[in-house]
Amino acid sequence: MAIREQVQAELGNLPGAEKKIAHAFLANYPSIGLSTIAELAALAGASAPTVLRFVARLGFESYPDFQRRLRADVQAQLMSPLERARSSGPATDNPALKASFASIACNLEATLKAVPESEFEAACELLSDSRSACCFVGGRFTDAVAGYMAAHLRIIRPGVRHFGGQTSTWRDQLLDIRPGDVAVLFDIRRYQSDLVRLSELLAERKARIILITDPWLSPIARSARVVLPCVVEADRTWDSSVTLLALAEALIDRVSRAQATTAGARMQTLEDIHWNRTPGL
């Protein structure tokens, strides 16, 4: 588990002063964690001993030990696919298919532990609010999952759309975003600056953002109402998107059940359209 993920998991258990340290760390990740104890304490409005108690609670023997782990997290976050391929080492005797599926199974189990049930339920509640429009967008590889999720929810509830086309058209599509609308953004390492900027514009328009990301957390987390971290590391060249898709399907299923009556009526109407049973069509 990455340090940032550890801090988020511990937030509810921290005493008041240490919680200030945690909030300062998360809001200024990773730079403040790589600064001195005095600087972190001053930013949080706490004392140096409080910082030491905070890192000890996370399981570190000292502040330098905490910083060494943080540097390793940042390095892992920034690794390119080429660097991951070089560091993964030679193939083992384990057949490629078996090894790949074993890695995916581990990621699914780890993601289940990493996503707080309260955050999942909060995301479902936002997605079930049919009074608000809902838009989806992702990055270079994750936009396929965003489009997949939008295609399903469009059938279940009204006001769903996928931000399509070139990134230069995203701002045009912001014209229809209203305060309280929901935006679901997918962004995993290496985080896209255009997606981060889009999240800032969405926040300015008072959209409620659900971020689906990795354990290191996209910078979009600063603007998000709900953050759902998925384990994507697969000990191979490319990160895995299976956990993103699994989480998307879990959200789709939960919202479908929550909107059973209206979803059923919409699905029946769609069936009628497909089979030309709607009068006048």
PDB file of C-alpha atoms in Angstrom:
ATOM      1  CA  MET A   1       0.000   0.000   0.000  1.00  0.00           C
ATOM      2  CA  ALA A   2       1.376   3.429  -0.973  1.00  0.00           C
ATOM      3  CA  ILE A   3       1.914   5.953   1.838  1.00  0.00           C
ATOM      4  CA  ARG A   4      -0.796   8.239   0.502  1.00  0.00           C
ATOM      5  CA  GLU A   5      -3.226   5.332   0.531  1.00  0.00           C
ATOM      6  CA  GLN A   6      -2.159   4.434   4.097  1.00  0.00           C
ATOM      7  CA  VAL A   7      -2.798   7.986   5.279  1.00  0.00           C
ATOM      8  CA  GLN A   8      -6.266   8.007   3.725  1.00  0.00           C
ATOM      9  CA  ALA A   9      -7.101   4.665   5.323  1.00  0.00           C
ATOM     10  CA  GLU A  10      -6.011   5.963   8.764  1.00  0.00           C
ATOM     11  CA  LEU A  11      -7.785   9.338   8.589  1.00  0.00           C
ATOM     12  CA  GLY A  12     -10.802   8.223  10.574  1.00  0.00           C
ATOM     13  CA  ASN A  13      -8.629   6.824  13.395  1.00  0.00           C
ATOM     14  CA  LEU A  14      -6.291   9.783  13.892  1.00  0.00           C
ATOM     15  CA  PRO A  15      -6.507  12.147  16.876  1.00  0.00           C
ATOM     16  CA  GLY A  16      -7.132  15.806  16.047  1.00  0.00           C
ATOM     17  CA  ALA A  17      -3.543  17.073  15.880  1.00  0.00           C
ATOM     18  CA  GLU A  18      -2.329  14.152  13.777  1.00  0.00           C
ATOM     19  CA  LYS A  19      -5.330  14.531  11.491  1.00  0.00           C
ATOM     20  CA  LYS A  20      -4.102  18.069  10.742  1.00  0.00           C
ATOM     21  CA  ILE A  21      -0.766  16.577   9.683  1.00  0.00           C
ATOM     22  CA  ALA A  22      -2.554  14.045   7.477  1.00  0.00           C
ATOM     23  CA  HIS A  23      -4.663  16.708   5.770  1.00  0.00           C
ATOM     24  CA  ALA A  24      -1.606  18.891   5.132  1.00  0.00           C
ATOM     25  CA  PHE A  25       0.276  15.901   3.716  1.00  0.00           C
ATOM     26  CA  LEU A  26      -2.561  14.846   1.402  1.00  0.00           C
ATOM     27  CA  ALA A  27      -3.227  18.388   0.202  1.00  0.00           C
ATOM     28  CA  ASN A  28       0.444  18.990  -0.630  1.00  0.00           C
ATOM     29  CA  TYR A  29       1.536  15.489  -1.690  1.00  0.00           C
ATOM     30  CA  PRO A  30       4.334  14.587  -2.250  1.00  0.00           C
ATOM     31  CA  SER A  31       6.429  17.728  -1.820  1.00  0.00           C
ATOM     32  CA  ILE A  32       5.584  18.483   1.801  1.00  0.00           C
ATOM     33  CA  GLY A  33       6.440  14.929   2.850  1.00  0.00           C
ATOM     34  CA  LEU A  34       9.905  15.389   1.375  1.00  0.00           C
ATOM     35  CA  SER A  35      10.495  18.620   3.318  1.00  0.00           C
ATOM     36  CA  THR A  36      11.652  18.919   6.923  1.00  0.00           C
ATOM     37  CA  ILE A  37       9.658  17.967  10.006  1.00  0.00           C
ATOM     38  CA  ALA A  38       9.480  21.643  10.967  1.00  0.00           C
ATOM     39  CA  GLU A  39       8.037  22.645   7.585  1.00  0.00           C
ATOM     40  CA  LEU A  40       5.342  19.949   7.682  1.00  0.00           C
ATOM     41  CA  ALA A  41       4.456  20.861  11.276  1.00  0.00           C
ATOM     42  CA  ALA A  42       4.238  24.573  10.449  1.00  0.00           C
ATOM     43  CA  LEU A  43       2.030  23.968   7.414  1.00  0.00           C
ATOM     44  CA  ALA A  44      -0.346  21.849   9.484  1.00  0.00           C
ATOM     45  CA  GLY A  45      -0.329  24.185  12.463  1.00  0.00           C
ATOM     46  CA  ALA A  46       0.978  21.402  14.691  1.00  0.00           C
ATOM     47  CA  SER A  47       4.189  20.508  16.510  1.00  0.00           C
ATOM     48  CA  ALA A  48       7.248  18.498  15.459  1.00  0.00           C
ATOM     49  CA  PRO A  49       6.497  15.744  18.025  1.00  0.00           C
ATOM     50  CA  THR A  50       3.027  15.409  16.464  1.00  0.00           C
ATOM     51  CA  VAL A  51       4.647  14.771  13.079  1.00  0.00           C
ATOM     52  CA  LEU A  52       6.801  12.033  14.632  1.00  0.00           C
ATOM     53  CA  ARG A  53       3.776  10.422  16.285  1.00  0.00           C
ATOM     54  CA  PHE A  54       1.976  10.557  12.936  1.00  0.00           C
ATOM     55  CA  VAL A  55       4.730   8.724  11.019  1.00  0.00           C
ATOM     56  CA  ALA A  56       5.086   6.205  13.865  1.00  0.00           C
ATOM     57  CA  ARG A  57       1.364   5.465  13.644  1.00  0.00           C
ATOM     58  CA  LEU A  58       1.898   4.639   9.954  1.00  0.00           C
ATOM     59  CA  GLY A  59       4.513   2.065  10.985  1.00  0.00           C
ATOM     60  CA  PHE A  60       7.761   3.971  10.359  1.00  0.00           C
ATOM     61  CA  GLU A  61      10.608   3.988  12.868  1.00  0.00           C
ATOM     62  CA  SER A  62      11.763   7.489  11.947  1.00  0.00           C
ATOM     63  CA  TYR A  63      11.018  10.454   9.689  1.00  0.00           C
ATOM     64  CA  PRO A  64      13.923   9.575   7.321  1.00  0.00           C
ATOM     65  CA  ASP A  65      12.449   6.056   7.031  1.00  0.00           C
ATOM     66  CA  PHE A  66       9.097   7.621   6.117  1.00  0.00           C
ATOM     67  CA  GLN A  67      10.768   9.824   3.481  1.00  0.00           C
ATOM     68  CA  ARG A  68      12.675   6.913   1.932  1.00  0.00           C
ATOM     69  CA  ARG A  69       9.409   5.057   1.432  1.00  0.00           C
ATOM     70  CA  LEU A  70       7.751   8.197   0.052  1.00  0.00           C
ATOM     71  CA  ARG A  71      10.546   8.652  -2.506  1.00  0.00           C
ATOM     72  CA  ALA A  72      10.102   5.029  -3.590  1.00  0.00           C
ATOM     73  CA  ASP A  73       6.352   5.636  -4.006  1.00  0.00           C
ATOM     74  CA  VAL A  74       6.952   8.707  -6.152  1.00  0.00           C
ATOM     75  CA  GLN A  75       9.518   6.860  -8.273  1.00  0.00           C
ATOM     76  CA  ALA A  76       7.066   3.992  -8.846  1.00  0.00           C
ATOM     77  CA  GLN A  77       4.337   6.461  -9.734  1.00  0.00           C
ATOM     78  CA  LEU A  78       6.472   8.114 -12.408  1.00  0.00           C
ATOM     79  CA  MET A  79       7.844   4.955 -14.033  1.00  0.00           C
ATOM     80  CA  SER A  80       7.178   4.708 -17.747  1.00  0.00           C
ATOM     81  CA  PRO A  81       6.061   1.438 -19.402  1.00  0.00           C
ATOM     82  CA  LEU A  82       9.592   1.063 -20.800  1.00  0.00           C
ATOM     83  CA  GLU A  83      11.115   1.365 -17.322  1.00  0.00           C
ATOM     84  CA  ARG A  84       8.621  -1.144 -15.919  1.00  0.00           C
ATOM     85  CA  ALA A  85       9.501  -3.594 -18.693  1.00  0.00           C
ATOM     86  CA  ARG A  86      13.198  -3.301 -17.844  1.00  0.00           C
ATOM     87  CA  SER A  87      12.616  -3.738 -14.120  1.00  0.00           C
ATOM     88  CA  SER A  88      10.229  -6.697 -14.378  1.00  0.00           C
ATOM     89  CA  GLY A  89      13.054  -9.084 -15.208  1.00  0.00           C
ATOM     90  CA  PRO A  90      13.039 -12.163 -17.478  1.00  0.00           C
ATOM     91  CA  ALA A  91      10.008 -14.356 -17.935  1.00  0.00           C
ATOM     92  CA  THR A  92       9.569 -17.183 -15.409  1.00  0.00           C
ATOM     93  CA  ASP A  93       8.536 -20.778 -15.959  1.00  0.00           C
ATOM     94  CA  ASN A  94       4.984 -19.812 -15.036  1.00  0.00           C
ATOM     95  CA  PRO A  95       2.914 -19.802 -18.272  1.00  0.00           C
ATOM     96  CA  ALA A  96       2.079 -16.274 -19.404  1.00  0.00           C
ATOM     97  CA  LEU A  97      -1.694 -16.777 -19.240  1.00  0.00           C
ATOM     98  CA  LYS A  98      -1.598 -18.280 -15.751  1.00  0.00           C
ATOM     99  CA  ALA A  99       0.769 -15.584 -14.461  1.00  0.00           C
ATOM    100  CA  SER A 100      -1.351 -12.813 -15.953  1.00  0.00           C
ATOM    101  CA  PHE A 101      -4.572 -14.133 -14.438  1.00  0.00           C
ATOM    102  CA  ALA A 102      -2.894 -14.612 -11.052  1.00  0.00           C
ATOM    103  CA  SER A 103      -1.719 -11.008 -11.119  1.00  0.00           C
ATOM    104  CA  ILE A 104      -5.213  -9.805 -12.024  1.00  0.00           C
ATOM    105  CA  ALA A 105      -6.720 -11.824  -9.173  1.00  0.00           C
ATOM    106  CA  CYS A 106      -4.279 -10.217  -6.721  1.00  0.00           C
ATOM    107  CA  ASN A 107      -5.134  -6.759  -8.040  1.00  0.00           C
ATOM    108  CA  LEU A 108      -8.865  -7.380  -7.655  1.00  0.00           C
ATOM    109  CA  GLU A 109      -8.416  -8.540  -4.069  1.00  0.00           C
ATOM    110  CA  ALA A 110      -6.157  -5.590  -3.229  1.00  0.00           C
ATOM    111  CA  THR A 111      -8.574  -3.122  -4.825  1.00  0.00           C
ATOM    112  CA  LEU A 112     -11.448  -4.525  -2.786  1.00  0.00           C
ATOM    113  CA  LYS A 113      -9.424  -3.733   0.338  1.00  0.00           C
ATOM    114  CA  ALA A 114      -8.316  -0.313  -0.929  1.00  0.00           C
ATOM    115  CA  VAL A 115     -11.758   1.085  -1.811  1.00  0.00           C
ATOM    116  CA  PRO A 116     -13.651   2.131   1.332  1.00  0.00           C
ATOM    117  CA  GLU A 117     -17.264   0.939   1.318  1.00  0.00           C
ATOM    118  CA  SER A 118     -18.339   4.454   2.327  1.00  0.00           C
ATOM    119  CA  GLU A 119     -16.666   5.955  -0.753  1.00  0.00           C
ATOM    120  CA  PHE A 120     -18.241   3.346  -3.026  1.00  0.00           C
ATOM    121  CA  GLU A 121     -21.687   4.070  -1.587  1.00  0.00           C
ATOM    122  CA  ALA A 122     -21.104   7.820  -1.925  1.00  0.00           C
ATOM    123  CA  ALA A 123     -20.250   7.341  -5.614  1.00  0.00           C
ATOM    124  CA  CYS A 124     -23.384   5.238  -6.140  1.00  0.00           C
ATOM    125  CA  GLU A 125     -25.520   7.892  -4.475  1.00  0.00           C
ATOM    126  CA  LEU A 126     -24.146  10.584  -6.777  1.00  0.00           C
ATOM    127  CA  LEU A 127     -24.616   8.433  -9.873  1.00  0.00           C
ATOM    128  CA  SER A 128     -28.188   7.608  -8.846  1.00  0.00           C
ATOM    129  CA  ASP A 129     -29.166  11.276  -8.576  1.00  0.00           C
ATOM    130  CA  SER A 130     -31.100  11.546 -11.841  1.00  0.00           C
ATOM    131  CA  ARG A 131     -31.900  15.209 -11.143  1.00  0.00           C
ATOM    132  CA  SER A 132     -28.316  16.001 -12.131  1.00  0.00           C
ATOM    133  CA  ALA A 133     -26.610  15.347 -15.439  1.00  0.00           C
ATOM    134  CA  CYS A 134     -23.631  13.000 -15.446  1.00  0.00           C
ATOM    135  CA  CYS A 135     -20.586  13.058 -17.724  1.00  0.00           C
ATOM    136  CA  PHE A 136     -17.705  10.602 -18.160  1.00  0.00           C
ATOM    137  CA  VAL A 137     -14.177  11.076 -19.448  1.00  0.00           C
ATOM    138  CA  GLY A 138     -10.858   9.243 -19.197  1.00  0.00           C
ATOM    139  CA  GLY A 139      -7.271   9.319 -20.345  1.00  0.00           C
ATOM    140  CA  ARG A 140      -5.405   7.782 -23.243  1.00  0.00           C
ATOM    141  CA  PHE A 141      -6.144   4.191 -22.203  1.00  0.00           C
ATOM    142  CA  THR A 142      -8.825   4.636 -19.546  1.00  0.00           C
ATOM    143  CA  ASP A 143     -11.306   6.554 -21.703  1.00  0.00           C
ATOM    144  CA  ALA A 144     -12.489   3.215 -23.111  1.00  0.00           C
ATOM    145  CA  VAL A 145     -13.658   2.289 -19.599  1.00  0.00           C
ATOM    146  CA  ALA A 146     -15.287   5.718 -19.196  1.00  0.00           C
ATOM    147  CA  GLY A 147     -17.167   5.207 -22.463  1.00  0.00           C
ATOM    148  CA  TYR A 148     -18.196   1.688 -21.447  1.00  0.00           C
ATOM    149  CA  MET A 149     -19.611   2.948 -18.154  1.00  0.00           C
ATOM    150  CA  ALA A 150     -21.435   5.849 -19.815  1.00  0.00           C
ATOM    151  CA  ALA A 151     -22.997   3.516 -22.403  1.00  0.00           C
ATOM    152  CA  HIS A 152     -24.559   1.401 -19.646  1.00  0.00           C
ATOM    153  CA  LEU A 153     -25.712   4.221 -17.381  1.00  0.00           C
ATOM    154  CA  ARG A 154     -27.232   6.059 -20.346  1.00  0.00           C
ATOM    155  CA  ILE A 155     -29.786   3.231 -20.526  1.00  0.00           C
ATOM    156  CA  ILE A 156     -30.463   3.264 -16.784  1.00  0.00           C
ATOM    157  CA  ARG A 157     -30.876   6.991 -16.152  1.00  0.00           C
ATOM    158  CA  PRO A 158     -31.264  10.238 -18.127  1.00  0.00           C
ATOM    159  CA  GLY A 159     -28.687  12.970 -18.643  1.00  0.00           C
ATOM    160  CA  VAL A 160     -25.635  10.762 -19.197  1.00  0.00           C
ATOM    161  CA  ARG A 161     -22.967  11.608 -21.747  1.00  0.00           C
ATOM    162  CA  HIS A 162     -19.400  10.773 -22.599  1.00  0.00           C
ATOM    163  CA  PHE A 163     -16.982  13.616 -23.311  1.00  0.00           C
ATOM    164  CA  GLY A 164     -15.918  12.479 -26.740  1.00  0.00           C
ATOM    165  CA  GLY A 165     -13.781  13.903 -29.503  1.00  0.00           C
ATOM    166  CA  GLN A 166     -10.458  15.666 -29.252  1.00  0.00           C
ATOM    167  CA  THR A 167      -9.388  17.153 -25.943  1.00  0.00           C
ATOM    168  CA  SER A 168      -9.629  20.601 -27.523  1.00  0.00           C
ATOM    169  CA  THR A 169     -13.425  20.151 -27.604  1.00  0.00           C
ATOM    170  CA  TRP A 170     -13.760  19.332 -23.891  1.00  0.00           C
ATOM    171  CA  ARG A 171     -14.148  22.987 -22.972  1.00  0.00           C
ATOM    172  CA  ASP A 172     -16.978  23.317 -25.491  1.00  0.00           C
ATOM    173  CA  GLN A 173     -18.736  20.434 -23.757  1.00  0.00           C
ATOM    174  CA  LEU A 174     -18.342  22.190 -20.410  1.00  0.00           C
ATOM    175  CA  LEU A 175     -20.944  24.718 -21.569  1.00  0.00           C
ATOM    176  CA  ASP A 176     -23.760  22.399 -20.493  1.00  0.00           C
ATOM    177  CA  ILE A 177     -22.317  21.544 -17.061  1.00  0.00           C
ATOM    178  CA  ARG A 178     -24.427  22.986 -14.242  1.00  0.00           C
ATOM    179  CA  PRO A 179     -23.746  23.244 -10.492  1.00  0.00           C
ATOM    180  CA  GLY A 180     -24.409  19.889  -8.870  1.00  0.00           C
ATOM    181  CA  ASP A 181     -23.836  17.829 -12.031  1.00  0.00           C
ATOM    182  CA  VAL A 182     -21.712  14.708 -11.604  1.00  0.00           C
ATOM    183  CA  ALA A 183     -18.446  14.108 -13.477  1.00  0.00           C
ATOM    184  CA  VAL A 184     -16.694  10.724 -13.449  1.00  0.00           C
ATOM    185  CA  LEU A 185     -13.007  10.979 -14.362  1.00  0.00           C
ATOM    186  CA  PHE A 186     -10.608   8.060 -14.918  1.00  0.00           C
ATOM    187  CA  ASP A 187      -6.920   8.925 -14.535  1.00  0.00           C
ATOM    188  CA  ILE A 188      -4.018   6.589 -13.697  1.00  0.00           C
ATOM    189  CA  ARG A 189      -0.257   7.116 -13.775  1.00  0.00           C
ATOM    190  CA  ARG A 190       1.278   8.897 -15.778  1.00  0.00           C
ATOM    191  CA  TYR A 191      -1.427  11.438 -15.100  1.00  0.00           C
ATOM    192  CA  GLN A 192      -2.674  13.591 -17.959  1.00  0.00           C
ATOM    193  CA  SER A 193      -2.312  17.331 -17.534  1.00  0.00           C
ATOM    194  CA  ASP A 194      -5.333  18.001 -19.759  1.00  0.00           C
ATOM    195  CA  LEU A 195      -7.526  15.819 -17.529  1.00  0.00           C
ATOM    196  CA  VAL A 196      -6.227  17.591 -14.428  1.00  0.00           C
ATOM    197  CA  ARG A 197      -7.059  20.957 -15.987  1.00  0.00           C
ATOM    198  CA  LEU A 198     -10.507  19.683 -16.967  1.00  0.00           C
ATOM    199  CA  SER A 199     -11.142  18.667 -13.349  1.00  0.00           C
ATOM    200  CA  GLU A 200     -10.256  22.186 -12.219  1.00  0.00           C
ATOM    201  CA  LEU A 201     -12.706  23.673 -14.713  1.00  0.00           C
ATOM    202  CA  LEU A 202     -15.387  21.213 -13.622  1.00  0.00           C
ATOM    203  CA  ALA A 203     -14.776  22.197  -9.994  1.00  0.00           C
ATOM    204  CA  GLU A 204     -15.079  25.875 -10.915  1.00  0.00           C
ATOM    205  CA  ARG A 205     -18.489  25.062 -12.384  1.00  0.00           C
ATOM    206  CA  LYS A 206     -19.345  23.310  -9.097  1.00  0.00           C
ATOM    207  CA  ALA A 207     -19.607  19.823 -10.601  1.00  0.00           C
ATOM    208  CA  ARG A 208     -19.346  16.936  -8.146  1.00  0.00           C
ATOM    209  CA  ILE A 209     -16.349  14.861  -9.239  1.00  0.00           C
ATOM    210  CA  ILE A 210     -15.888  11.118  -8.810  1.00  0.00           C
ATOM    211  CA  LEU A 211     -12.271  10.138  -9.475  1.00  0.00           C
ATOM    212  CA  ILE A 212     -11.329   6.559 -10.351  1.00  0.00           C
ATOM    213  CA  THR A 213      -7.546   6.358 -10.137  1.00  0.00           C
ATOM    214  CA  ASP A 214      -4.611   4.281  -8.856  1.00  0.00           C
ATOM    215  CA  PRO A 215      -3.118   3.922  -5.329  1.00  0.00           C
ATOM    216  CA  TRP A 216      -0.823   6.909  -5.874  1.00  0.00           C
ATOM    217  CA  LEU A 217      -3.821   9.134  -6.682  1.00  0.00           C
ATOM    218  CA  SER A 218      -4.077  11.478  -9.624  1.00  0.00           C
ATOM    219  CA  PRO A 219      -3.758  15.214  -8.823  1.00  0.00           C
ATOM    220  CA  ILE A 220      -7.475  15.331  -9.690  1.00  0.00           C
ATOM    221  CA  ALA A 221      -8.024  14.068  -6.118  1.00  0.00           C
ATOM    222  CA  ARG A 222      -7.663  17.691  -4.983  1.00  0.00           C
ATOM    223  CA  SER A 223     -10.909  18.564  -6.793  1.00  0.00           C
ATOM    224  CA  ALA A 224     -12.807  15.296  -6.249  1.00  0.00           C
ATOM    225  CA  ARG A 225     -15.797  14.685  -3.980  1.00  0.00           C
ATOM    226  CA  VAL A 226     -15.191  10.894  -4.075  1.00  0.00           C
ATOM    227  CA  VAL A 227     -11.912   9.073  -4.777  1.00  0.00           C
ATOM    228  CA  LEU A 228     -11.838   5.354  -5.663  1.00  0.00           C
ATOM    229  CA  PRO A 229      -8.274   3.948  -5.889  1.00  0.00           C
ATOM    230  CA  CYS A 230      -7.728   0.792  -7.964  1.00  0.00           C
ATOM    231  CA  VAL A 231      -4.609  -1.381  -7.918  1.00  0.00           C
ATOM    232  CA  VAL A 232      -3.222  -1.378 -11.463  1.00  0.00           C
ATOM    233  CA  GLU A 233       0.382  -2.542 -11.084  1.00  0.00           C
ATOM    234  CA  ALA A 234       0.865  -5.894 -12.784  1.00  0.00           C
ATOM    235  CA  ASP A 235       4.644  -6.577 -12.708  1.00  0.00           C
ATOM    236  CA  ARG A 236       4.798  -6.163 -16.459  1.00  0.00           C
ATOM    237  CA  THR A 237       5.246  -3.472 -19.108  1.00  0.00           C
ATOM    238  CA  TRP A 238       1.712  -2.101 -18.988  1.00  0.00           C
ATOM    239  CA  ASP A 239      -0.520  -1.335 -16.045  1.00  0.00           C
ATOM    240  CA  SER A 240      -3.726  -3.362 -15.903  1.00  0.00           C
ATOM    241  CA  SER A 241      -7.166  -1.782 -16.377  1.00  0.00           C
ATOM    242  CA  VAL A 242      -9.108  -4.848 -15.218  1.00  0.00           C
ATOM    243  CA  THR A 243      -9.749  -3.428 -11.748  1.00  0.00           C
ATOM    244  CA  LEU A 244     -11.029  -0.175 -13.290  1.00  0.00           C
ATOM    245  CA  LEU A 245     -13.501  -2.148 -15.388  1.00  0.00           C
ATOM    246  CA  ALA A 246     -14.508  -4.336 -12.431  1.00  0.00           C
ATOM    247  CA  LEU A 247     -15.180  -1.261 -10.301  1.00  0.00           C
ATOM    248  CA  ALA A 248     -17.122   0.362 -13.149  1.00  0.00           C
ATOM    249  CA  GLU A 249     -19.297  -2.743 -13.454  1.00  0.00           C
ATOM    250  CA  ALA A 250     -19.881  -2.831  -9.684  1.00  0.00           C
ATOM    251  CA  LEU A 251     -21.040   0.803  -9.828  1.00  0.00           C
ATOM    252  CA  ILE A 252     -23.276   0.087 -12.826  1.00  0.00           C
ATOM    253  CA  ASP A 253     -24.881  -2.856 -11.045  1.00  0.00           C
ATOM    254  CA  ARG A 254     -25.409  -0.926  -7.798  1.00  0.00           C
ATOM    255  CA  VAL A 255     -26.989   2.038  -9.586  1.00  0.00           C
ATOM    256  CA  SER A 256     -29.160  -0.304 -11.691  1.00  0.00           C
ATOM    257  CA  ARG A 257     -30.539  -1.866  -8.514  1.00  0.00           C
ATOM    258  CA  ALA A 258     -31.065   1.524  -6.867  1.00  0.00           C
ATOM    259  CA  GLN A 259     -32.955   2.759  -9.938  1.00  0.00           C
ATOM    260  CA  ALA A 260     -34.808  -0.516 -10.571  1.00  0.00           C
ATOM    261  CA  THR A 261     -38.211   1.013 -11.392  1.00  0.00           C
ATOM    262  CA  THR A 262     -37.075   3.834 -13.659  1.00  0.00           C
ATOM    263  CA  ALA A 263     -34.274   1.707 -15.144  1.00  0.00           C
ATOM    264  CA  GLY A 264     -36.769  -1.030 -16.005  1.00  0.00           C
ATOM    265  CA  ALA A 265     -39.083   1.431 -17.736  1.00  0.00           C
ATOM    266  CA  ARG A 266     -36.207   2.928 -19.741  1.00  0.00           C
ATOM    267  CA  MET A 267     -34.931  -0.509 -20.734  1.00  0.00           C
ATOM    268  CA  GLN A 268     -38.398  -1.534 -21.875  1.00  0.00           C
ATOM    269  CA  THR A 269     -38.680   1.636 -23.964  1.00  0.00           C
ATOM    270  CA  LEU A 270     -35.303   0.881 -25.504  1.00  0.00           C
ATOM    271  CA  GLU A 271     -36.415  -2.660 -26.343  1.00  0.00           C
ATOM    272  CA  ASP A 272     -39.510  -1.234 -28.026  1.00  0.00           C
ATOM    273  CA  ILE A 273     -37.350   1.137 -30.062  1.00  0.00           C
ATOM    274  CA  HIS A 274     -35.033  -1.680 -31.127  1.00  0.00           C
ATOM    275  CA  TRP A 275     -37.936  -3.806 -32.274  1.00  0.00           C
ATOM    276  CA  ASN A 276     -39.863  -0.880 -33.807  1.00  0.00           C
ATOM    277  CA  ARG A 277     -42.724  -1.242 -31.372  1.00  0.00           C
ATOM    278  CA  THR A 278     -42.861   2.453 -30.517  1.00  0.00           C
ATOM    279  CA  PRO A 279     -45.771   4.236 -32.268  1.00  0.00           C
ATOM    280  CA  GLY A 280     -44.666   6.624 -34.962  1.00  0.00           C
ATOM    281  CA  LEU A 281     -41.186   5.086 -35.402  1.00  0.00           C
TER     282      LEU A 281
END
